Amino acid sequence: MRFGVYHVIMSFVSRRHFLNTSGATLFATQTLGQAANSKRIKAAQIGTKHPHAEGKFTTMLDLDDVFEVVGLCEEDNTQRERVSTRRSYQSSTWLTEDQILGDPEVKLVAIETDIDHLVPTALRCLKAGKHIHLDKPAGQKLAPCKEMHHEADRRGLTIQMGYMLRYNPAFEFLFKIVKEGWLGEITEVHGHMGKKASSGLRKELSQYPGGGLFELACHLIDALVTILGKPNDVHGVHVKTQRDAFKDNQIATFQFDGALATIGSNHNDPFGGPRRQFTVVGTEGTLAIQPLEPPKVSLALTKDRGKLKRGTQQIPMPKTEGRYHGEFRDLAKIVKGEKSLAWNSEHDLIVQESLMLASGLPLDD
């Protein structure tokens, strides 16, 4: 692709994805990080049972220019023994939850418990005055989720949900061109996230009535709500492909004014990773992301948009600093008061309600 076109793409995607693209930039980043050590945010993590727990903790350690990680908590002794020898945790300080919440210098807590303990733990952190990064999904009941967001809003604290695709460069590009009107009126969206679940993962996820879609495809529902807002109607279809309790093959439809969307998840798909995709169709263009990580993007336009020409073209995406680095760099700016989170509590509650309906979970209020 010509340099001019690539420059257009770069202008749409946050510069955080280019931190490590040159030696000069890396040197500048290290120098600034050393100078700013005294202003680093003290952070901690509660929980190690979430599938993303180790990755999130490693990311905060890696971002030592913005975070001083004081330690982590795992109050299940069996789990702690199981994970304490992992490289990411070996040199870490193990703390109790009370030690973390009682330390006024700890400003941020990443919450990486199992799903059912995410929201109760978040609420305790908020009441202790902590900003939080909360992994997904936000529990199986709507009322506690509402209480959590109300507490955060009342205290002026931030809840950053762990929907990592928000900071994927392809989705950043998508959100911006939709906002700019490049695709015209959105009429259709299709998304899918699947994998080949092991017997252990099937057993673990079978405890959640919402099935695999509830645990995994919530990322795509967050993206859907970002571009189209609250759906008027949501319906889910759920199939079991094996003789166990796990709803492993699901699809949900979402109806909006003038638009339809489908989001699916299949946990019995041996090629689920490369088949993960998100496609947005509008009256003036279509954007398709497949696979999602690392993203490959195809854009079709009915007319020229700056350096991008009418017709179908492949859009190169920049290499990211890391899977979770973007969200934690953004969160650091928010905690420091330099900006506000782009997704508010109203958005997050719409996502949670839509996810529950799509997964076949009852709304409890």
Coordinates of C-alpha atoms in Angstrom, one line a residue, residues 12-19 52 56 59 63 67 108 132-135 158-176 219-220 222-223 226 289 292-295 317-335 339-344 347-348:
F12 CA -6.9 7.0 12.7
V13 CA -5.2 4.7 15.2
S14 CA -3.9 5.8 18.6
R15 CA -0.1 6.5 18.7
R16 CA 0.2 4.1 21.7
H17 CA 0.6 1.3 19.1
F18 CA 3.8 2.8 17.8
L19 CA 5.7 3.1 21.0
H52 CA -6.5 -13.3 31.5
K56 CA -2.8 -8.6 32.9
T59 CA 1.4 -6.3 31.4
L63 CA 4.7 -1.1 32.0
F67 CA 2.9 1.4 37.2
L108 CA -5.6 1.0 41.0
I132 CA -10.4 -0.7 38.9
H133 CA -9.7 -2.7 35.9
L134 CA -12.4 -5.4 35.9
D135 CA -12.1 -8.4 33.7
T158 CA -13.3 4.5 37.0
I159 CA -14.3 1.0 36.0
Q160 CA -12.4 -0.1 33.0
M161 CA -14.0 -3.3 31.7
G162 CA -11.5 -5.8 30.3
Y163 CA -12.9 -5.8 26.7
M164 CA -9.6 -5.9 25.1
L165 CA -10.8 -5.4 21.5
R166 CA -11.5 -1.7 22.4
Y167 CA -7.8 -1.2 22.0
N168 CA -7.2 -3.4 19.1
P169 CA -6.0 -1.1 16.2
A170 CA -8.5 -2.6 13.8
F171 CA -11.4 -1.9 16.1
E172 CA -10.0 1.6 16.8
F173 CA -10.0 2.2 13.1
L174 CA -13.5 0.8 12.7
F175 CA -15.0 3.0 15.5
K176 CA -13.5 6.1 14.0
H219 CA -16.0 -8.8 23.6
L220 CA -17.9 -8.5 20.3
D222 CA -19.1 -4.6 23.5
A223 CA -17.9 -3.6 20.0
T226 CA -20.0 0.9 20.7
I289 CA -11.8 -7.9 10.4
L292 CA -9.2 -10.4 15.1
E293 CA -5.7 -11.0 16.5
P294 CA -3.4 -10.0 14.9
P295 CA -6.0 -8.2 12.8
M317 CA -2.6 -2.5 10.8
P318 CA 0.3 -1.4 13.0
K319 CA 2.0 -3.9 15.4
T320 CA 0.8 -3.4 18.9
E321 CA 3.0 -3.1 22.0
G322 CA 1.2 -6.0 23.5
R323 CA -2.3 -7.6 23.9
Y324 CA -3.2 -5.6 27.0
H325 CA -0.7 -2.7 26.9
G326 CA -3.1 -0.3 25.2
E327 CA -5.8 -0.6 27.8
F328 CA -3.5 -0.2 30.7
R329 CA -1.7 2.8 29.2
D330 CA -5.1 4.4 28.7
L331 CA -6.1 3.5 32.2
A332 CA -3.0 5.2 33.6
K333 CA -3.9 8.4 31.9
I334 CA -7.4 8.2 33.4
V335 CA -6.2 7.5 36.9
K339 CA -8.6 12.1 30.3
S340 CA -11.9 10.3 30.8
L341 CA -12.6 6.7 29.8
A342 CA -14.4 6.6 26.4
W343 CA -16.9 4.0 27.6
N344 CA -19.2 5.1 30.5
H347 CA -22.6 1.8 27.9
D348 CA -21.3 -0.9 30.1

